[in-house]
Tab-separated table of C-alpha atoms and ligand atoms in Angstrom:
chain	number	residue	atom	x	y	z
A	38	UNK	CA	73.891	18.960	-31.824
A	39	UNK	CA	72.515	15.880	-29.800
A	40	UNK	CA	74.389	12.838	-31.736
A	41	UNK	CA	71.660	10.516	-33.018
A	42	UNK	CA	71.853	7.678	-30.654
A	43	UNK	CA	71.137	9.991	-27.878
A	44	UNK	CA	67.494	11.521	-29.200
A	45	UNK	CA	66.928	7.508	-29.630
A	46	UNK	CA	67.500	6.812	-26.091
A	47	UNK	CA	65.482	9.338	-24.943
A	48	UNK	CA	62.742	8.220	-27.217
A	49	UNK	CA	62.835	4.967	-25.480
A	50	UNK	CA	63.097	6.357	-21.501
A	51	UNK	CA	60.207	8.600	-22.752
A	52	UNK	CA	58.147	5.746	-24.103
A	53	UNK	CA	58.910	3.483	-20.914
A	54	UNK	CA	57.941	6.481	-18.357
A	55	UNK	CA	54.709	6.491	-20.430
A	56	UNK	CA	54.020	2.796	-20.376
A	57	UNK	CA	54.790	2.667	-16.795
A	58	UNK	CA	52.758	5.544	-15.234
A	59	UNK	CA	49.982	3.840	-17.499
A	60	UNK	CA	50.138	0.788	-15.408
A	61	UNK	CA	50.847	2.955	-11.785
A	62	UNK	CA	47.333	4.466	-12.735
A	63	UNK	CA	45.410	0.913	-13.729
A	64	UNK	CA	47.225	-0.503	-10.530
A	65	UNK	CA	46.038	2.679	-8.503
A	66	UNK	CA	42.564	2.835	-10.128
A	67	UNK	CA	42.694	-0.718	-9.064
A	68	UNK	CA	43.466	-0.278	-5.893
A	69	UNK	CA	40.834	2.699	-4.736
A	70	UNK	CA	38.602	0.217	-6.347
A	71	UNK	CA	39.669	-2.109	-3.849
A	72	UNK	CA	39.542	-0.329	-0.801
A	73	UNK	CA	36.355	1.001	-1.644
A	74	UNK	CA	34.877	-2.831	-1.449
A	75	UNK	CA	36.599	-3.405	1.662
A	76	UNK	CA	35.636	-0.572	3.536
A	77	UNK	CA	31.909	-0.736	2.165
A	78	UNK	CA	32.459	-4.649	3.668
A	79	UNK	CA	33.802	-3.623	6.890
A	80	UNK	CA	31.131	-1.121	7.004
A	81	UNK	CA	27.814	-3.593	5.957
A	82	UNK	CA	29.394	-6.100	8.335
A	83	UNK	CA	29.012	-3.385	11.408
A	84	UNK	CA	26.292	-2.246	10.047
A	85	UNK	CA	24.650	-6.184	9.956
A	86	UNK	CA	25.930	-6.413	13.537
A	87	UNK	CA	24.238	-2.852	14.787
A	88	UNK	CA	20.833	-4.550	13.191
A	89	UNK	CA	21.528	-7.837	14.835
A	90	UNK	CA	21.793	-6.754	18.441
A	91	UNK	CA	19.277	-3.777	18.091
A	92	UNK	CA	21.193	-0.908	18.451
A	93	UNK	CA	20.451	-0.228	15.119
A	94	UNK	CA	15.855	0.759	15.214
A	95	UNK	CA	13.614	1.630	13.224
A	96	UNK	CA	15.575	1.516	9.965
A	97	UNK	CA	13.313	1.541	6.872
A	98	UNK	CA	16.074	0.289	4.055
A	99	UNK	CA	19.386	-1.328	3.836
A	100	UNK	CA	22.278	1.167	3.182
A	101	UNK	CA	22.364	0.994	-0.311
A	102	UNK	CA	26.230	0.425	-0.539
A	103	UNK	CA	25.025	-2.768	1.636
A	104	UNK	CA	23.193	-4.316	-1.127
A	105	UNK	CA	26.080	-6.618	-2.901
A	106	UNK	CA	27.236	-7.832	0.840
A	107	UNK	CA	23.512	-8.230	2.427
A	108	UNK	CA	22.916	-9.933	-0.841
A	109	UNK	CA	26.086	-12.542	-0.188
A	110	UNK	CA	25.028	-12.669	3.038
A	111	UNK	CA	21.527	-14.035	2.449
A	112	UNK	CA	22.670	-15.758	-1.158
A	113	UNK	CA	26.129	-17.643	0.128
A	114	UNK	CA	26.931	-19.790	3.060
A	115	UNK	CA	26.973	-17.154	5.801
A	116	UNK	CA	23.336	-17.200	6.499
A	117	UNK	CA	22.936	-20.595	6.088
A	118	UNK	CA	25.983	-21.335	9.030
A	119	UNK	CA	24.400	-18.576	10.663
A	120	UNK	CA	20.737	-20.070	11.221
A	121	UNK	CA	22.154	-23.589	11.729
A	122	UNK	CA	24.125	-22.426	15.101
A	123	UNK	CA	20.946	-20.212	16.306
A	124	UNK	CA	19.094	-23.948	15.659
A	125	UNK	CA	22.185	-25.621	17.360
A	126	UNK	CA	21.659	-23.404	20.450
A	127	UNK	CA	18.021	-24.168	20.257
A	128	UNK	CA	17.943	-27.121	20.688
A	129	UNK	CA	20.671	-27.814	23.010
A	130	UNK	CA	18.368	-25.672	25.256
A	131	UNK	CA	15.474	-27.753	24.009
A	132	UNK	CA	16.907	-31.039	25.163
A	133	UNK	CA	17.453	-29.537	28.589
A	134	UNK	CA	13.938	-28.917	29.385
A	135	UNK	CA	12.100	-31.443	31.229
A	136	UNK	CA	8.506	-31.281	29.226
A	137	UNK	CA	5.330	-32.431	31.316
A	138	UNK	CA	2.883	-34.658	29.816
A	139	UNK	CA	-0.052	-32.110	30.272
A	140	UNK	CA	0.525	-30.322	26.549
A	141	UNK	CA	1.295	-27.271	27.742
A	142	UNK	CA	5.084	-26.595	27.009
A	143	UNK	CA	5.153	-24.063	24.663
A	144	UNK	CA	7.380	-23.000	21.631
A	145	UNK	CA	6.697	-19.949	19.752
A	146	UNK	CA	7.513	-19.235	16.511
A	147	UNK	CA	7.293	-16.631	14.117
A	148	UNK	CA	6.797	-17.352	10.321
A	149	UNK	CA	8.280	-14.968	8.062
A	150	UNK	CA	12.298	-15.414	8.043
A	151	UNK	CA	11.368	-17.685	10.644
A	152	UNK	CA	9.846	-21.001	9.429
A	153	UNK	CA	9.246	-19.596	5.887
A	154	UNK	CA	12.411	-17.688	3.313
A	155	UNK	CA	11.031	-14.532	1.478
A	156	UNK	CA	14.742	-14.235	0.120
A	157	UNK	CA	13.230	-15.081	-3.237
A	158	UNK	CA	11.388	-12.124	-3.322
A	159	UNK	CA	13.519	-9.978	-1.627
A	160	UNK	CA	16.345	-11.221	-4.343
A	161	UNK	CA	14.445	-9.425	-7.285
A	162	UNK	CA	13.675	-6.118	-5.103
A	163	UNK	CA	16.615	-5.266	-3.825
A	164	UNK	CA	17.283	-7.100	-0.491
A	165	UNK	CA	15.687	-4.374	1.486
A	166	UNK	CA	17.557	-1.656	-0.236
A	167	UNK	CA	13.479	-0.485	-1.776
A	168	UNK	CA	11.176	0.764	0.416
A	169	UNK	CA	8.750	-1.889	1.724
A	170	UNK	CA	5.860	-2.351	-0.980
A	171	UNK	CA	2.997	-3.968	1.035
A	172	UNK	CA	1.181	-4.284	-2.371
A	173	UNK	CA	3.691	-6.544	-4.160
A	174	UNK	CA	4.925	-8.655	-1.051
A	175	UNK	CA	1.184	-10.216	-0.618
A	176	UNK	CA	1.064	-10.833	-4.103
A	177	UNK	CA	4.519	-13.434	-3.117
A	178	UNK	CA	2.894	-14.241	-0.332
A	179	UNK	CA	-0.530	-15.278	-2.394
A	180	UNK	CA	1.619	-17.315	-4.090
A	181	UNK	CA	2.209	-19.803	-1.492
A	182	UNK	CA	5.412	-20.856	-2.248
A	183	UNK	CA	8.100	-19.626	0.499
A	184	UNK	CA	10.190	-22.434	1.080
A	185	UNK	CA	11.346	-23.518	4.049
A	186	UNK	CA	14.426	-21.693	5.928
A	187	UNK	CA	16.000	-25.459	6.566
A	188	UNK	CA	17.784	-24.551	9.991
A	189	UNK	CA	13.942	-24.047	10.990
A	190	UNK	CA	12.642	-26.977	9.934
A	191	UNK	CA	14.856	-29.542	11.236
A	192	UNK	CA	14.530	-27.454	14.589
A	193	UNK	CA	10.869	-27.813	14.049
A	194	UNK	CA	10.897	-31.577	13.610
A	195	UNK	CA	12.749	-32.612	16.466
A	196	UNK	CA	11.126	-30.293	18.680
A	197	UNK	CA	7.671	-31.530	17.733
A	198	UNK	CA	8.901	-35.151	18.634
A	199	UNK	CA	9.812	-33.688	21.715
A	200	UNK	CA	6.463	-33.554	22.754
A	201	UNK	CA	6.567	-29.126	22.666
A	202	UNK	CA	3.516	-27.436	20.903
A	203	UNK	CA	3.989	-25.436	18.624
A	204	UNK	CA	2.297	-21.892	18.505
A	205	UNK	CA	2.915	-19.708	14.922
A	206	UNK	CA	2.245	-16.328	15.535
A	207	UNK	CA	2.772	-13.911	12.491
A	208	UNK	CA	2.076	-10.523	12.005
A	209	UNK	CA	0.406	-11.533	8.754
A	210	UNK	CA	-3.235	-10.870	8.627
A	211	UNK	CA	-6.122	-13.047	9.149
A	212	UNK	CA	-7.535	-12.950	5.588
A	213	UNK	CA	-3.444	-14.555	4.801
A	214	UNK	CA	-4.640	-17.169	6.483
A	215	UNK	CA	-5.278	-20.030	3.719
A	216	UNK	CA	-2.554	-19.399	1.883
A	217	UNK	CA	-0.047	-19.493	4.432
A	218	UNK	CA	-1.478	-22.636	6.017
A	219	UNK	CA	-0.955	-24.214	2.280
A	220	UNK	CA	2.258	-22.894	2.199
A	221	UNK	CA	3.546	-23.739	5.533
A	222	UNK	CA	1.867	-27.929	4.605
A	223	UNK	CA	4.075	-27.129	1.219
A	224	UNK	CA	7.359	-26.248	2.783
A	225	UNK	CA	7.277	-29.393	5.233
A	226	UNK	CA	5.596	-28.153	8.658
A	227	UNK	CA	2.874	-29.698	9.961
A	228	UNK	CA	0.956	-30.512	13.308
A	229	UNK	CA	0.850	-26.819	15.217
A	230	UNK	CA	-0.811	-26.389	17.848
A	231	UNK	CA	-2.213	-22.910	17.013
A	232	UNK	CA	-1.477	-20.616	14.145
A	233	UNK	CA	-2.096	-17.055	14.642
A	234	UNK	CA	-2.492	-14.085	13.147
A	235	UNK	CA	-3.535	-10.178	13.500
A	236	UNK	CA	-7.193	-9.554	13.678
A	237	UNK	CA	-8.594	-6.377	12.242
A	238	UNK	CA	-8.325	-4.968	16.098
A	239	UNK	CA	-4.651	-5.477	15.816
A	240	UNK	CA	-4.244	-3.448	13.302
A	241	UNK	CA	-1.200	-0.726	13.724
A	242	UNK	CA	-0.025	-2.106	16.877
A	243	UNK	CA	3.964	-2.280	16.746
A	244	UNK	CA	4.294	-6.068	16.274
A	245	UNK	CA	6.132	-5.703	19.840
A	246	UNK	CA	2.475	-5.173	21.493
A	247	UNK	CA	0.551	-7.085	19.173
A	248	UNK	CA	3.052	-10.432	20.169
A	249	UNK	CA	3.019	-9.710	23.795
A	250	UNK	CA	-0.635	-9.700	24.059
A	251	UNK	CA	-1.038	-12.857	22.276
A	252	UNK	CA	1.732	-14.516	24.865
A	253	UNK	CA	-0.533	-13.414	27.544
A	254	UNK	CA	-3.517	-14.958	26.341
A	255	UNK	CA	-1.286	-18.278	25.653
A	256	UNK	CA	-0.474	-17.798	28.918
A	257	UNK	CA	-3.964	-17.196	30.182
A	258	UNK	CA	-4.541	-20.524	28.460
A	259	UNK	CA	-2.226	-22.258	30.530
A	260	UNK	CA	1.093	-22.726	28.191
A	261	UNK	CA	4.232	-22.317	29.646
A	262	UNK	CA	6.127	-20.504	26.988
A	263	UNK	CA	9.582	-22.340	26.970
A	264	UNK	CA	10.885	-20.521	24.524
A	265	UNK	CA	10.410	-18.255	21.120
A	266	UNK	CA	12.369	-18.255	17.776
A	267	UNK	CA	11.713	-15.145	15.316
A	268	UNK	CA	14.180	-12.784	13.113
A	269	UNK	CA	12.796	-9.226	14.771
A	270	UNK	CA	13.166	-8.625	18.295
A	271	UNK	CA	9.450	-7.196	18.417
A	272	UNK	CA	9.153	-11.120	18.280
A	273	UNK	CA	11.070	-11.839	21.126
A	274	UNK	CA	10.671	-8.687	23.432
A	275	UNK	CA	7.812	-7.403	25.847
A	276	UNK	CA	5.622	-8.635	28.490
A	277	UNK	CA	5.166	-11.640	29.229
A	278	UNK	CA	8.438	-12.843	27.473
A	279	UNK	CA	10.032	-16.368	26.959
A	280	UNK	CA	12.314	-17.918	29.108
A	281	UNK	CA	14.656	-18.401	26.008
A	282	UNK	CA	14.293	-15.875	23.171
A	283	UNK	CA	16.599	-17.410	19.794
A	284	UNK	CA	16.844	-14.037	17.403
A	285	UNK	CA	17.920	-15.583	14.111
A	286	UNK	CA	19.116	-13.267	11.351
A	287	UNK	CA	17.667	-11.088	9.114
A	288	UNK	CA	19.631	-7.877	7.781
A	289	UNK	CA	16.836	-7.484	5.418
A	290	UNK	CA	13.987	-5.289	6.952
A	291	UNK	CA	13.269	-4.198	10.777
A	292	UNK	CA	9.947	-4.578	12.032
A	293	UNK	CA	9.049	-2.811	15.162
B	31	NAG	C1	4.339	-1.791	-5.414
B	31	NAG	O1	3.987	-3.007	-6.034
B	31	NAG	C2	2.883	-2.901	-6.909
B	31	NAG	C3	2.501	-4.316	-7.335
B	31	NAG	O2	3.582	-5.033	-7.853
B	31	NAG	C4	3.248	-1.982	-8.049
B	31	NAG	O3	2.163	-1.881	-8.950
B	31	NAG	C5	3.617	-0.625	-7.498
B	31	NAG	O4	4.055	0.213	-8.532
B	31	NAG	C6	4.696	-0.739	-6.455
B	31	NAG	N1	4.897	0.535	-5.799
B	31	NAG	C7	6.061	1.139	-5.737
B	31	NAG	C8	6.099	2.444	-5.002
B	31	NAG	O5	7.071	0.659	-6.228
């Protein structure tokens, strides 16, 4: 016979075992929960720097276990310190060039995630984890009301008072034209030189070969292209090419 005050201890190891594995599994629930996040971090954050050096091509979404951290990225203070150095580079490169007074020192730029932020509508579709949808993304652009990235623009205003001219060339279309002109005026930029876009004969051409064309005719023209700022490389790359290319971020979309 097990005397009385025995069953009662047992009854109270039994009831602390019980409480305690409860806790081991919240703490170990817990704590896959944890790792998960930090290896889907360490992962995005290799994956961001794949895009950003272009190792990483011809991707057509984010990762979708990217979305919270490309979604920080582009929401918190990361891709605002980000763009700020790429400007700081800029334009201690800017203030090293000796610019002639014949108007023909060039800098390119490109416009979206360049001069103008589509994170707006990119916040309520996903942050590049959807497929692009060409239909909805004019009707933000019709809208007119990008704002400014603001590394861009203050990189923009000094360089203008610099004396360089500035050249926007976008792979938007033509018939974009108005609106973007409006919003460009609307988000602070003013003054360019030349704004273009693709013509219906530039239609499919990677942007790569539609950009490089249009440097050659700049060229043609008689600009010395001093340098280009743009978020894709197919803004940057090809023949004839910058003699400074800035590649700010964008772990959003890849155009090619
Ligand atoms: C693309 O956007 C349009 C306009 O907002 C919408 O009607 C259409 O359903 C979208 N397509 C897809 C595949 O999501």
């Amino acid at each position: 016979m097990v005397p009385f005050r025995f069953l009662l201890l047992f009854f109270f190891l039994g009831a602390a075992v019980a409480e305690s594995s409860q806790t081991f599994l919240q703490t170990m629930t817990q704590n896959v929960a944890a790792s998960a996040f930090a290896s889907d971090h360490l992962y995005c954050d290799s994956w961001r720097f794949s895009v950003e050096t272009n190792n990483a091509r011809f991707w057509r979404t984010v990762p979708f276990r990217c979305r919270e951290f490309v979604h920080e990225y582009m929401s918190g203070a990361r891709y605002a310190s980000d763009t700020d150095i790429v400007v700081d580079e800029s334009l201690a490169f800017a203030r090293s060039v000796q610019i002639a007074d014949d108007g023909n020192d060039a800098w390119i730029f490109d416009v979206d995630e360049t001069l103008l932020s589509n994170v707006p509508y990119y916040a309520i579709n996903g942050f590049g984890t959807k497929v692009f949808n060409e239909t909805s993304f004019n009707e933000w652009v019709d809208v007119g009301r990008a704002p400014a990235l603001a590394a861009s623009l203050r990189l923009y205003q000094e360089l203008l008072v610099s004396g360089f001219q500035m050249i926007l060339l976008t792979g938007r279309n033509e018939a974009q034209r108005k609106v973007t002109e409006e919003n460009l005026l609307h988000a602070g930029y003013h003054s360019w030189r030349s704004l273009i876009f693709r013509e219906d004969s530039d239609m499919g051409k990677p942007g790569v070969v539609f950009k490089s064309e249009r440097r050659a005719e700049l060229e043609a023209q008689g600009f010395r292209i001093v340098a280009s700022s743009g978020d894709q490389w197919s803004d940057l790359l090809g023949f004839p090419m910058a003699r400074r290319s800035f590649k700010l971020p964008n772990p959003m979309y890849y155009i090619d």
